[in-house]
Structures are given as C-alpha cells and as structure tokens.
Amino acid sequence: MSKELLNALDNLQAEKGVDKEIIIEALEQALIKAYNRNYGQAQNVEVEFDRVRGDIHVYAVKEVVRTVFDSQLEIALDDALELNRAYEVGDTIKLEVTPRDFGRIAAQTAKQVIMQRVREEERNNIYNEYSQYAEEIVMGEVERQDRNFIYVNLGKVEAVLSRQDQIAGEEYKPHDRIKVYIYEVKNETKGPQVYVSRSHPDLLKRLFEQEIPEIYDGTVEIMSIAREAGDRAKVAVRSNNDSIDPVGTCVGPRGERVQSIVNELKGENMDIVQWDEDNANFITNALNPAEVLNVIFDSENERACTVVVPDNQLSLAIGKRGQNVRLAARLTGFKIDIKSESDMEALQNQAESLENLSENSENVDVVTEEVALADDADMPIVEE
C-alpha cells in the first residue's frame, strides 16, 4: 500500500495540480480520528506519514511526570529514564502504538481523504479560475435546459442562465455557441456556481469593447447604458480626444461596427448618443431621434424635468409603449415628462389666467375695503 499511495499522490499532483502535502496533512488528521474511533483510545496520539517509504506510524504522546494520574497521557520519570537518560519532568515522549491491522484502516481512510481533497481542490481551482472572469464575456455551449435554467458549458464548469438573464424571444438549442456575461461566481457547498447573462447591460459594454478599439483603449468612453434586452438599447458615449467623434467611431463605416453587435444580440436596436456635461443637452441627445424644443427642470426636484417637443414629434419622443422616453430616463438618471408644444402653451396660458384672476381678486378685495371705510365715514353719530 505504501508504494501505491506514494504513486497516487505523485500522479494527483502532476495531473490534477493537487499539492500532495495538503493531502498528507489531511490524511494524518483523518487517521488520528480513525485510530481513536476504531481502538477506543482517548490518549493524545499523532500520526506520521513517511514521505520516502510511504509507511504510516501512530505515536502516543505522553508527558514525563513524577506521579502518574492518567497513564494514557502521562509517563513516570523512572520509566522515561529507562528509554533515555536525558528525559526530564515536563518533556514529552512519543511511543509508537501502531496496531498490526492498522494498514487496512489506513488504506480505507486514505482513499476517502484523497477523493475528498481532490474534489475540494478541483472546486477551488475552478472557482479561482472563473472568478477571474467575473464581469467578462466568455463563449459557451448550450448543453440542456429545464423549466428555470439553461445550462451553458464553459469548459470546466456548467454555468446557469436564468429566465431573467435570457433575451426575450431568443431560442437556445443544444450545442449552440453563445456569448455570455459572467456576473457572479459563488463557491457553494456543491461546488463553484457560475451565473451568466445575455440581458445584462454590461454584456453590451463588453461587446462594444471587443468591437471598437477606441473604447477598449479608453479613447472613447461609455458613460451609461439603458437596455431592454432583445428590443432596444441606448448607449451614451464621450470622447477623451477632441479630434474623435465618439458616436461616429462607435457606428463605424456604413454602420459596420455597431451592426456586428446588433447581429450578436439577434437584431437588438442600438441608439448611440453623445454624452454631455450639460444635463439639458444630454437629455436632448438621449431622446434621439425626436426633436426637442426645450428642457425645463423642476425647481422642487433636481432629478426631474419637463421636455417640450413639437406636436408632430410627441409620439416619436415617447416611443412605442413609452420605450424611448423610458430608456432616455434610465440613461440620464432624470425623471422625464414629455409635453407637446401646444399642450405646454395651453398650460402656460392657463397659469397666466389663474395669475390674472388672482390679481383681480386682490384688487376687488381692496376696493371693497375702501367702500366699506367710506360708508363708515358717512354714517351719523348716534348719541345715547
């Protein structure tokens, strides 16, 4: 068993990358428990594994004392001196107590420990490897699916793609090769669990980095993303080089750059807009393709505004099922209320009318008060 065990440990280290010292330490601890369990010993024992020959020895560790109170933990000084004249009170002695049939128990224990440690090391290695890919895009192969998840093979681990992380309307068949975004890696009891997404906004960001070198090297920067996966997305970009147009750079010649991203996302529409430090300009850009006449900020809420558009642009600004204004609000971080030009004029006229009515009401109150004072002055004084 000794040679077989040594060979097994060497092979594990070479093939699986499992440090054999870690297994030996775990084996020694497991054998202590196995010895106490099988031989009913409560004494303090140590197990040593001979790394050259592969032999296993069990030692009872006892303290040298003058008077013995517990023979399993202590040894008398006189008995210790018979073993070695150099022993003194307080020293510890290791006495070999390896049972004759302990090899069978050791072999069973070694098998269990090795299998357990190999599983743990493989899990740790997989976790360490894939945790480095967190927040990155990887290519995977669809393996199978159930009611809740699609399982994607990433090579050494099977990642899960939940319903909310899938693109609506996108079909996934076994053996399909898809790009997924790793947004979380957990080291759970059953092993490392990798969570991937096709709908995450940062998937779009990573795709832009892959397709557009200027974004990858930082010349053009993505400032914010608003996305309704599978349907439409808005991406705000700015340039850190005044000579480079950020929107044109992302679109590419004849739209080739952005089209490759659209194709990867199965036709998801892309609105690339220019980010601006001026919030009014940024909101105007975000509502593209609608024309904006004015942006009026709410004095009571700094993150709210009313946007005025021409009458014929109202439906375009709002978008189908409110999608355009909804994405623009997410992109800019503002609560946006869309008003047509005529509606805004009507509201302003109504406000002016109410203001005039209020002023007239105040004037009437003043006149009434003056008349009342005049009447009081004309009244005769009645003496009692």
mmCIF file of C-alpha atoms in Angstrom:
data_model
loop_
_atom_site.group_PDB
_atom_site.id
_atom_site.type_symbol
_atom_site.label_atom_id
_atom_site.label_comp_id
_atom_site.label_asym_id
_atom_site.label_seq_id
_atom_site.Cartn_x
_atom_site.Cartn_y
_atom_site.Cartn_z
ATOM 1 C CA MET A 1 0.000 0.000 0.000
ATOM 2 C CA SER A 2 2.886 2.358 0.731
ATOM 3 C CA LYS A 3 4.246 2.420 -2.827
ATOM 4 C CA GLU A 4 0.762 2.622 -4.323
ATOM 5 C CA LEU A 5 -0.121 5.545 -2.077
ATOM 6 C CA LEU A 6 3.068 7.431 -2.924
ATOM 7 C CA ASN A 7 2.482 6.871 -6.642
ATOM 8 C CA ALA A 8 -1.140 8.007 -6.321
ATOM 9 C CA LEU A 9 -0.099 11.218 -4.572
ATOM 10 C CA ASP A 10 2.557 11.944 -7.200
ATOM 11 C CA ASN A 11 0.078 11.353 -10.023
ATOM 12 C CA LEU A 12 -2.521 13.611 -8.420
ATOM 13 C CA GLN A 13 -0.008 16.406 -8.096
ATOM 14 C CA ALA A 14 1.112 16.014 -11.709
ATOM 15 C CA GLU A 15 -2.291 15.535 -13.347
ATOM 16 C CA LYS A 16 -4.734 17.425 -11.128
ATOM 17 C CA GLY A 17 -2.401 20.031 -9.702
ATOM 18 C CA VAL A 18 -3.319 18.939 -6.153
ATOM 19 C CA ASP A 19 -0.460 19.575 -3.728
ATOM 20 C CA LYS A 20 0.363 16.209 -2.147
ATOM 21 C CA GLU A 21 1.475 17.884 1.093
ATOM 22 C CA ILE A 22 -2.074 19.144 1.565
ATOM 23 C CA ILE A 23 -3.401 15.598 1.145
ATOM 24 C CA ILE A 24 -0.786 14.138 3.514
ATOM 25 C CA GLU A 25 -1.682 16.644 6.238
ATOM 26 C CA ALA A 26 -5.378 15.890 5.806
ATOM 27 C CA LEU A 27 -4.628 12.144 5.818
ATOM 28 C CA GLU A 28 -2.687 12.357 9.084
ATOM 29 C CA GLN A 29 -5.568 14.210 10.766
ATOM 30 C CA ALA A 30 -8.114 11.718 9.444
ATOM 31 C CA LEU A 31 -6.050 8.758 10.655
ATOM 32 C CA ILE A 32 -5.939 10.185 14.190
ATOM 33 C CA LYS A 33 -9.745 10.206 14.235
ATOM 34 C CA ALA A 34 -9.853 6.717 12.691
ATOM 35 C CA TYR A 35 -7.450 5.365 15.345
ATOM 36 C CA ASN A 36 -9.435 6.815 18.253
ATOM 37 C CA ARG A 37 -12.704 5.616 16.734
ATOM 38 C CA ASN A 38 -11.581 2.050 15.979
ATOM 39 C CA TYR A 39 -9.438 1.413 19.037
ATOM 40 C CA GLY A 40 -11.354 3.391 21.616
ATOM 41 C CA GLN A 41 -8.318 5.365 22.661
ATOM 42 C CA ALA A 42 -8.704 8.739 24.334
ATOM 43 C CA GLN A 43 -4.981 9.346 24.562
ATOM 44 C CA ASN A 44 -3.138 12.067 22.730
ATOM 45 C CA VAL A 45 -1.856 10.489 19.520
ATOM 46 C CA GLU A 46 -0.026 11.663 16.430
ATOM 47 C CA VAL A 47 0.144 10.023 13.023
ATOM 48 C CA GLU A 48 3.201 10.459 10.851
ATOM 49 C CA PHE A 49 3.407 9.587 7.171
ATOM 50 C CA ASP A 50 6.831 8.602 5.881
ATOM 51 C CA ARG A 51 7.180 10.635 2.688
ATOM 52 C CA VAL A 52 10.027 8.430 1.435
ATOM 53 C CA ARG A 53 8.765 4.898 2.099
ATOM 54 C CA GLY A 54 5.051 5.633 2.425
ATOM 55 C CA ASP A 55 4.788 3.953 5.836
ATOM 56 C CA ILE A 56 2.290 5.179 8.431
ATOM 57 C CA HIS A 57 3.132 5.228 12.154
ATOM 58 C CA VAL A 58 0.925 6.043 15.131
ATOM 59 C CA TYR A 59 2.516 7.543 18.247
ATOM 60 C CA ALA A 60 1.093 8.091 21.717
ATOM 61 C CA VAL A 61 2.333 11.434 23.028
ATOM 62 C CA LYS A 62 2.866 11.437 26.813
ATOM 63 C CA GLU A 63 4.228 13.942 29.300
ATOM 64 C CA VAL A 64 7.006 12.972 31.731
ATOM 65 C CA VAL A 65 5.782 13.397 35.338
ATOM 66 C CA ARG A 66 6.877 12.296 38.801
ATOM 67 C CA THR A 67 3.497 10.872 39.736
ATOM 68 C CA VAL A 68 1.194 9.418 37.076
ATOM 69 C CA PHE A 69 -2.520 10.284 37.330
ATOM 70 C CA ASP A 70 -3.525 9.378 33.763
ATOM 71 C CA SER A 71 -1.486 6.595 32.143
ATOM 72 C CA GLN A 72 -2.815 7.405 28.694
ATOM 73 C CA LEU A 73 -1.490 10.970 28.805
ATOM 74 C CA GLU A 74 1.434 10.687 31.264
ATOM 75 C CA ILE A 75 4.530 8.544 31.856
ATOM 76 C CA ALA A 76 6.535 8.236 35.069
ATOM 77 C CA LEU A 77 10.015 9.748 35.141
ATOM 78 C CA ASP A 78 11.567 6.409 36.061
ATOM 79 C CA ASP A 79 10.004 4.705 33.030
ATOM 80 C CA ALA A 80 11.102 7.553 30.779
ATOM 81 C CA LEU A 81 14.689 7.309 32.034
ATOM 82 C CA GLU A 82 14.754 3.649 31.044
ATOM 83 C CA LEU A 83 14.065 4.756 27.481
ATOM 84 C CA ASN A 84 16.511 7.640 27.502
ATOM 85 C CA ARG A 85 18.594 9.010 30.401
ATOM 86 C CA ALA A 86 18.178 12.552 29.043
ATOM 87 C CA TYR A 87 14.459 12.854 29.810
ATOM 88 C CA GLU A 88 13.302 15.315 32.479
ATOM 89 C CA VAL A 89 9.979 16.162 34.097
ATOM 90 C CA GLY A 90 7.885 18.178 31.641
ATOM 91 C CA ASP A 91 9.319 16.582 28.494
ATOM 92 C CA THR A 92 7.085 14.791 26.014
ATOM 93 C CA ILE A 93 7.700 11.310 24.718
ATOM 94 C CA LYS A 94 6.383 9.707 21.548
ATOM 95 C CA LEU A 95 5.699 5.997 21.948
ATOM 96 C CA GLU A 96 4.749 4.036 18.834
ATOM 97 C CA VAL A 97 1.368 2.349 19.225
ATOM 98 C CA THR A 98 0.674 1.421 15.603
ATOM 99 C CA PRO A 99 -1.747 -1.564 15.624
ATOM 100 C CA ARG A 100 -0.866 -4.562 13.457
ATOM 101 C CA ASP A 101 -4.030 -4.288 11.382
ATOM 102 C CA PHE A 102 -3.906 -0.501 11.111
ATOM 103 C CA GLY A 103 -2.808 -0.741 7.465
ATOM 104 C CA ARG A 104 -6.297 -1.819 6.398
ATOM 105 C CA ILE A 105 -7.899 1.123 8.191
ATOM 106 C CA ALA A 106 -5.242 3.461 6.831
ATOM 107 C CA ALA A 107 -5.912 2.316 3.259
ATOM 108 C CA GLN A 108 -9.660 2.910 3.568
ATOM 109 C CA THR A 109 -9.143 6.282 5.207
ATOM 110 C CA ALA A 110 -6.539 7.316 2.629
ATOM 111 C CA LYS A 111 -8.942 6.547 -0.211
ATOM 112 C CA GLN A 112 -11.710 8.641 1.357
ATOM 113 C CA VAL A 113 -9.409 11.556 2.173
ATOM 114 C CA ILE A 114 -7.815 11.592 -1.267
ATOM 115 C CA MET A 115 -11.171 11.601 -3.038
ATOM 116 C CA GLN A 116 -12.486 14.354 -0.777
ATOM 117 C CA ARG A 117 -9.386 16.523 -1.105
ATOM 118 C CA VAL A 118 -9.295 16.050 -4.869
ATOM 119 C CA ARG A 119 -12.904 17.218 -5.130
ATOM 120 C CA GLU A 120 -12.217 20.203 -2.894
ATOM 121 C CA GLU A 121 -9.068 21.188 -4.776
ATOM 122 C CA GLU A 122 -10.791 20.851 -8.125
ATOM 123 C CA ARG A 123 -13.636 23.022 -6.867
ATOM 124 C CA ASN A 124 -11.205 25.621 -5.549
ATOM 125 C CA ASN A 125 -9.229 25.594 -8.782
ATOM 126 C CA ILE A 126 -12.393 26.047 -10.847
ATOM 127 C CA TYR A 127 -13.627 28.805 -8.557
ATOM 128 C CA ASN A 128 -10.293 30.633 -8.670
ATOM 129 C CA GLU A 129 -10.156 30.314 -12.452
ATOM 130 C CA TYR A 130 -13.679 31.517 -13.195
ATOM 131 C CA SER A 131 -13.763 34.203 -10.511
ATOM 132 C CA GLN A 132 -11.065 35.895 -12.600
ATOM 133 C CA TYR A 133 -13.561 36.035 -15.476
ATOM 134 C CA ALA A 134 -16.269 37.744 -13.418
ATOM 135 C CA GLU A 135 -17.668 40.769 -15.280
ATOM 136 C CA GLU A 136 -16.254 39.449 -18.544
ATOM 137 C CA ILE A 137 -17.678 37.838 -21.686
ATOM 138 C CA VAL A 138 -16.925 34.178 -22.403
ATOM 139 C CA MET A 139 -18.025 31.785 -25.121
ATOM 140 C CA GLY A 140 -20.069 28.801 -24.028
ATOM 141 C CA GLU A 141 -22.037 25.912 -25.474
ATOM 142 C CA VAL A 142 -25.672 25.289 -24.630
ATOM 143 C CA GLU A 143 -25.988 21.827 -23.070
ATOM 144 C CA ARG A 144 -29.524 21.456 -21.788
ATOM 145 C CA GLN A 145 -32.390 23.346 -20.222
ATOM 146 C CA ASP A 146 -35.205 22.883 -17.756
ATOM 147 C CA ARG A 147 -38.132 24.990 -16.635
ATOM 148 C CA ASN A 148 -35.964 27.588 -14.892
ATOM 149 C CA PHE A 149 -32.465 27.497 -16.361
ATOM 150 C CA ILE A 150 -30.402 26.978 -19.446
ATOM 151 C CA TYR A 151 -27.112 25.249 -18.683
ATOM 152 C CA VAL A 152 -24.085 26.522 -20.577
ATOM 153 C CA ASN A 153 -20.824 24.561 -20.715
ATOM 154 C CA LEU A 154 -17.873 26.912 -20.217
ATOM 155 C CA GLY A 155 -15.247 24.168 -20.335
ATOM 156 C CA LYS A 156 -14.594 23.121 -16.740
ATOM 157 C CA VAL A 157 -17.881 24.227 -15.263
ATOM 158 C CA GLU A 158 -21.550 24.322 -16.178
ATOM 159 C CA ALA A 159 -22.927 27.857 -15.857
ATOM 160 C CA VAL A 160 -26.608 28.695 -15.339
ATOM 161 C CA LEU A 161 -28.590 31.151 -17.444
ATOM 162 C CA SER A 162 -31.824 32.057 -15.650
ATOM 163 C CA ARG A 163 -35.020 33.248 -17.320
ATOM 164 C CA GLN A 164 -34.455 36.887 -16.382
ATOM 165 C CA ASP A 165 -30.944 36.695 -17.825
ATOM 166 C CA GLN A 166 -32.159 35.446 -21.194
ATOM 167 C CA ILE A 167 -33.068 37.680 -24.121
ATOM 168 C CA ALA A 168 -36.808 37.611 -24.717
ATOM 169 C CA GLY A 169 -37.658 35.737 -27.892
ATOM 170 C CA GLU A 170 -34.182 34.248 -28.271
ATOM 171 C CA GLU A 171 -34.124 30.459 -28.670
ATOM 172 C CA TYR A 172 -31.320 28.324 -27.297
ATOM 173 C CA LYS A 173 -30.749 24.837 -28.659
ATOM 174 C CA PRO A 174 -28.254 22.179 -27.503
ATOM 175 C CA HIS A 175 -24.761 22.708 -28.957
ATOM 176 C CA ASP A 176 -25.479 26.380 -29.799
ATOM 177 C CA ARG A 177 -22.389 28.539 -29.244
ATOM 178 C CA ILE A 178 -23.304 31.763 -27.446
ATOM 179 C CA LYS A 179 -21.512 34.655 -25.788
ATOM 180 C CA VAL A 180 -22.497 35.163 -22.149
ATOM 181 C CA TYR A 181 -21.565 37.669 -19.463
ATOM 182 C CA ILE A 182 -20.353 36.261 -16.130
ATOM 183 C CA TYR A 183 -21.854 38.490 -13.459
ATOM 184 C CA GLU A 184 -21.327 36.313 -10.362
ATOM 185 C CA VAL A 185 -19.228 33.340 -9.239
ATOM 186 C CA LYS A 186 -20.031 31.620 -5.944
ATOM 187 C CA ASN A 187 -18.087 28.892 -4.135
ATOM 188 C CA GLU A 188 -21.036 26.900 -2.813
ATOM 189 C CA THR A 189 -21.197 23.614 -0.890
ATOM 190 C CA LYS A 190 -21.926 21.606 -4.007
ATOM 191 C CA GLY A 191 -19.102 23.302 -5.844
ATOM 192 C CA PRO A 192 -18.464 26.557 -7.703
ATOM 193 C CA GLN A 193 -21.555 28.062 -9.299
ATOM 194 C CA VAL A 194 -21.205 30.467 -12.236
ATOM 195 C CA TYR A 195 -24.103 32.773 -13.123
ATOM 196 C CA VAL A 196 -24.210 34.173 -16.655
ATOM 197 C CA SER A 197 -26.442 36.579 -18.542
ATOM 198 C CA ARG A 198 -27.417 37.625 -22.047
ATOM 199 C CA SER A 199 -29.576 40.541 -20.881
ATOM 200 C CA HIS A 200 -27.158 42.321 -18.519
ATOM 201 C CA PRO A 201 -26.286 45.919 -19.609
ATOM 202 C CA ASP A 202 -22.590 45.190 -19.078
ATOM 203 C CA LEU A 203 -22.757 42.457 -21.727
ATOM 204 C CA LEU A 204 -23.391 45.277 -24.175
ATOM 205 C CA LYS A 205 -20.481 47.250 -22.738
ATOM 206 C CA ARG A 206 -18.083 44.335 -23.184
ATOM 207 C CA LEU A 207 -19.296 43.766 -26.751
ATOM 208 C CA PHE A 208 -18.539 47.397 -27.566
ATOM 209 C CA GLU A 209 -15.058 46.963 -26.075
ATOM 210 C CA GLN A 210 -14.475 43.894 -28.244
ATOM 211 C CA GLU A 211 -15.665 45.506 -31.462
ATOM 212 C CA ILE A 212 -14.393 49.083 -31.026
ATOM 213 C CA PRO A 213 -10.672 49.518 -30.259
ATOM 214 C CA GLU A 214 -11.158 53.154 -29.237
ATOM 215 C CA ILE A 215 -13.442 52.047 -26.401
ATOM 216 C CA TYR A 216 -11.073 49.273 -25.346
ATOM 217 C CA ASP A 217 -8.097 51.659 -25.111
ATOM 218 C CA GLY A 218 -10.122 54.425 -23.402
ATOM 219 C CA THR A 219 -10.103 56.993 -26.202
ATOM 220 C CA VAL A 220 -13.899 56.729 -26.323
ATOM 221 C CA GLU A 221 -15.695 56.095 -23.049
ATOM 222 C CA ILE A 222 -19.108 54.562 -22.379
ATOM 223 C CA MET A 223 -20.771 56.768 -19.769
ATOM 224 C CA SER A 224 -24.091 54.950 -19.318
ATOM 225 C CA ILE A 225 -26.243 52.219 -20.820
ATOM 226 C CA ALA A 226 -30.005 51.702 -20.766
ATOM 227 C CA ARG A 227 -31.219 48.438 -22.210
ATOM 228 C CA GLU A 228 -34.379 46.455 -22.789
ATOM 229 C CA ALA A 229 -32.705 43.248 -23.894
ATOM 230 C CA GLY A 230 -33.714 41.911 -27.282
ATOM 231 C CA ASP A 231 -35.591 45.055 -28.262
ATOM 232 C CA ARG A 232 -33.680 48.315 -27.915
ATOM 233 C CA ALA A 233 -30.770 49.916 -26.094
ATOM 234 C CA LYS A 234 -29.336 53.409 -25.678
ATOM 235 C CA VAL A 235 -25.618 53.930 -25.131
ATOM 236 C CA ALA A 236 -24.135 57.297 -24.101
ATOM 237 C CA VAL A 237 -20.512 57.835 -25.149
ATOM 238 C CA ARG A 238 -17.970 60.606 -24.961
ATOM 239 C CA SER A 239 -14.536 61.141 -26.459
ATOM 240 C CA ASN A 240 -11.385 61.876 -24.494
ATOM 241 C CA ASN A 241 -9.829 63.181 -27.716
ATOM 242 C CA ASP A 242 -11.356 66.326 -29.214
ATOM 243 C CA SER A 243 -10.492 65.196 -32.736
ATOM 244 C CA ILE A 244 -12.514 61.978 -32.473
ATOM 245 C CA ASP A 245 -16.298 61.818 -32.874
ATOM 246 C CA PRO A 246 -17.466 59.254 -30.277
ATOM 247 C CA VAL A 247 -20.782 58.442 -31.960
ATOM 248 C CA GLY A 248 -19.276 58.064 -35.436
ATOM 249 C CA THR A 249 -16.465 55.942 -34.044
ATOM 250 C CA CYS A 250 -18.928 53.516 -32.466
ATOM 251 C CA VAL A 251 -21.161 53.340 -35.534
ATOM 252 C CA GLY A 252 -18.241 52.757 -37.876
ATOM 253 C CA PRO A 253 -18.082 52.989 -41.679
ATOM 254 C CA ARG A 254 -21.535 52.240 -43.083
ATOM 255 C CA GLY A 255 -22.532 51.133 -39.582
ATOM 256 C CA GLU A 256 -20.342 48.033 -39.695
ATOM 257 C CA ARG A 257 -19.101 48.225 -36.103
ATOM 258 C CA VAL A 258 -22.433 48.592 -34.395
ATOM 259 C CA GLN A 259 -24.066 46.158 -36.831
ATOM 260 C CA SER A 260 -21.825 43.328 -35.625
ATOM 261 C CA ILE A 261 -23.080 43.971 -32.073
ATOM 262 C CA VAL A 262 -26.680 44.101 -33.282
ATOM 263 C CA ASN A 263 -26.177 40.760 -35.042
ATOM 264 C CA GLU A 264 -24.702 39.179 -31.896
ATOM 265 C CA LEU A 265 -27.806 40.285 -29.973
ATOM 266 C CA LYS A 266 -30.162 38.992 -32.663
ATOM 267 C CA GLY A 267 -31.320 42.350 -34.007
ATOM 268 C CA GLU A 268 -31.486 44.455 -30.819
ATOM 269 C CA ASN A 269 -31.741 48.097 -31.960
ATOM 270 C CA MET A 270 -28.971 50.475 -30.853
ATOM 271 C CA ASP A 271 -29.195 54.216 -30.226
ATOM 272 C CA ILE A 272 -25.717 55.649 -29.702
ATOM 273 C CA VAL A 273 -25.882 59.183 -28.325
ATOM 274 C CA GLN A 274 -23.298 61.699 -27.227
ATOM 275 C CA TRP A 275 -22.918 62.264 -23.516
ATOM 276 C CA ASP A 276 -22.811 65.912 -22.428
ATOM 277 C CA GLU A 277 -21.893 67.589 -19.140
ATOM 278 C CA ASP A 278 -24.852 69.912 -19.669
ATOM 279 C CA ASN A 279 -27.881 67.961 -18.481
ATOM 280 C CA ALA A 280 -30.250 69.717 -20.887
ATOM 281 C CA ASN A 281 -28.088 68.778 -23.864
ATOM 282 C CA PHE A 282 -27.652 65.228 -22.599
ATOM 283 C CA ILE A 283 -31.411 64.775 -22.180
ATOM 284 C CA THR A 284 -31.953 66.208 -25.657
ATOM 285 C CA ASN A 285 -29.440 63.729 -27.115
ATOM 286 C CA ALA A 286 -30.937 60.846 -25.155
ATOM 287 C CA LEU A 287 -34.388 61.416 -26.690
ATOM 288 C CA ASN A 288 -32.994 60.963 -30.180
ATOM 289 C CA PRO A 289 -34.454 60.614 -32.809
ATOM 290 C CA ALA A 290 -37.106 63.034 -31.536
ATOM 291 C CA GLU A 291 -36.581 66.793 -31.840
ATOM 292 C CA VAL A 292 -36.539 68.711 -28.550
ATOM 293 C CA LEU A 293 -37.553 72.370 -28.250
ATOM 294 C CA ASN A 294 -36.899 72.962 -24.562
ATOM 295 C CA VAL A 295 -35.919 71.246 -21.335
ATOM 296 C CA ILE A 296 -37.446 72.733 -18.177
ATOM 297 C CA PHE A 297 -36.032 71.486 -14.877
ATOM 298 C CA ASP A 298 -38.214 71.053 -11.799
ATOM 299 C CA SER A 299 -37.291 73.565 -9.100
ATOM 300 C CA GLU A 300 -38.507 71.176 -6.381
ATOM 301 C CA ASN A 301 -36.825 68.013 -7.726
ATOM 302 C CA GLU A 302 -33.337 68.347 -9.178
ATOM 303 C CA ARG A 303 -33.610 64.990 -10.978
ATOM 304 C CA ALA A 304 -36.889 65.747 -12.760
ATOM 305 C CA CYS A 305 -37.673 67.782 -15.856
ATOM 306 C CA THR A 306 -40.291 68.541 -18.483
ATOM 307 C CA VAL A 307 -39.264 68.226 -22.119
ATOM 308 C CA VAL A 308 -41.160 70.185 -24.778
ATOM 309 C CA VAL A 309 -41.315 68.743 -28.290
ATOM 310 C CA PRO A 310 -43.133 69.779 -31.480
ATOM 311 C CA ASP A 311 -46.663 68.440 -31.763
ATOM 312 C CA ASN A 312 -45.713 66.112 -34.604
ATOM 313 C CA GLN A 313 -42.805 64.705 -32.554
ATOM 314 C CA LEU A 314 -44.747 63.747 -29.423
ATOM 315 C CA SER A 315 -45.343 60.087 -30.288
ATOM 316 C CA LEU A 316 -41.756 59.738 -31.528
ATOM 317 C CA ALA A 317 -40.360 61.213 -28.307
ATOM 318 C CA ILE A 318 -42.477 58.940 -26.146
ATOM 319 C CA GLY A 319 -41.863 55.903 -28.333
ATOM 320 C CA LYS A 320 -43.741 52.662 -28.719
ATOM 321 C CA ARG A 321 -45.247 51.727 -25.338
ATOM 322 C CA GLY A 322 -43.223 54.633 -23.863
ATOM 323 C CA GLN A 323 -39.930 52.899 -24.620
ATOM 324 C CA ASN A 324 -37.987 55.893 -25.974
ATOM 325 C CA VAL A 325 -38.624 58.171 -23.006
ATOM 326 C CA ARG A 326 -38.243 55.274 -20.570
ATOM 327 C CA LEU A 327 -34.783 54.384 -21.896
ATOM 328 C CA ALA A 328 -33.808 58.063 -22.020
ATOM 329 C CA ALA A 329 -34.787 58.434 -18.364
ATOM 330 C CA ARG A 330 -32.638 55.427 -17.370
ATOM 331 C CA LEU A 331 -29.755 56.654 -19.489
ATOM 332 C CA THR A 332 -29.717 60.172 -17.993
ATOM 333 C CA GLY A 333 -30.958 59.423 -14.483
ATOM 334 C CA PHE A 334 -33.736 62.026 -14.819
ATOM 335 C CA LYS A 335 -37.477 61.634 -14.478
ATOM 336 C CA ILE A 336 -38.682 62.960 -17.832
ATOM 337 C CA ASP A 337 -42.175 64.289 -18.551
ATOM 338 C CA ILE A 338 -42.856 64.808 -22.278
ATOM 339 C CA LYS A 339 -45.162 67.688 -23.346
ATOM 340 C CA SER A 340 -46.146 68.774 -26.836
ATOM 341 C CA GLU A 341 -45.630 72.423 -27.773
ATOM 342 C CA SER A 342 -49.369 73.127 -27.913
ATOM 343 C CA ASP A 343 -50.018 71.403 -24.574
ATOM 344 C CA MET A 344 -47.232 73.430 -22.994
ATOM 345 C CA GLU A 345 -48.682 76.686 -24.382
ATOM 346 C CA ALA A 346 -52.108 75.743 -23.058
ATOM 347 C CA LEU A 347 -50.653 75.056 -19.610
ATOM 348 C CA GLN A 348 -48.799 78.375 -19.646
ATOM 349 C CA ASN A 349 -51.959 80.252 -20.742
ATOM 350 C CA GLN A 350 -53.924 78.535 -18.014
ATOM 351 C CA ALA A 351 -51.294 79.502 -15.462
ATOM 352 C CA GLU A 352 -51.341 83.121 -16.658
ATOM 353 C CA SER A 353 -55.161 83.211 -16.452
ATOM 354 C CA LEU A 354 -55.077 81.905 -12.902
ATOM 355 C CA GLU A 355 -52.460 84.502 -12.018
ATOM 356 C CA ASN A 356 -54.549 87.333 -13.533
ATOM 357 C CA LEU A 357 -57.649 86.044 -11.768
ATOM 358 C CA SER A 358 -55.768 86.062 -8.501
ATOM 359 C CA GLU A 359 -54.568 89.652 -9.062
ATOM 360 C CA ASN A 360 -58.114 90.816 -9.959
ATOM 361 C CA SER A 361 -59.444 89.126 -6.861
ATOM 362 C CA GLU A 362 -56.956 91.021 -4.731
ATOM 363 C CA ASN A 363 -57.964 94.320 -6.418
ATOM 364 C CA VAL A 364 -61.667 93.630 -5.730
ATOM 365 C CA ASP A 365 -60.885 92.996 -2.065
ATOM 366 C CA VAL A 366 -59.066 96.316 -1.853
ATOM 367 C CA VAL A 367 -61.957 98.278 -3.482
ATOM 368 C CA THR A 368 -64.494 96.600 -1.244
ATOM 369 C CA GLU A 369 -62.483 97.531 1.806
ATOM 370 C CA GLU A 370 -62.241 101.170 0.656
ATOM 371 C CA VAL A 371 -66.027 101.392 0.050
ATOM 372 C CA ALA A 372 -66.684 99.946 3.483
ATOM 373 C CA LEU A 373 -64.478 102.609 5.082
ATOM 374 C CA ALA A 374 -66.264 105.354 3.134
ATOM 375 C CA ASP A 375 -69.669 104.078 4.244
ATOM 376 C CA ASP A 376 -68.491 104.077 7.840
ATOM 377 C CA ALA A 377 -67.426 107.733 7.489
ATOM 378 C CA ASP A 378 -70.887 108.854 6.167
ATOM 379 C CA MET A 379 -72.849 107.163 8.943
ATOM 380 C CA PRO A 380 -74.376 109.650 11.514
ATOM 381 C CA ILE A 381 -73.216 109.563 15.113
ATOM 382 C CA VAL A 382 -75.996 108.446 17.430
ATOM 383 C CA GLU A 383 -75.834 109.746 20.979
ATOM 384 C CA GLU A 384 -77.477 107.869 23.758
#
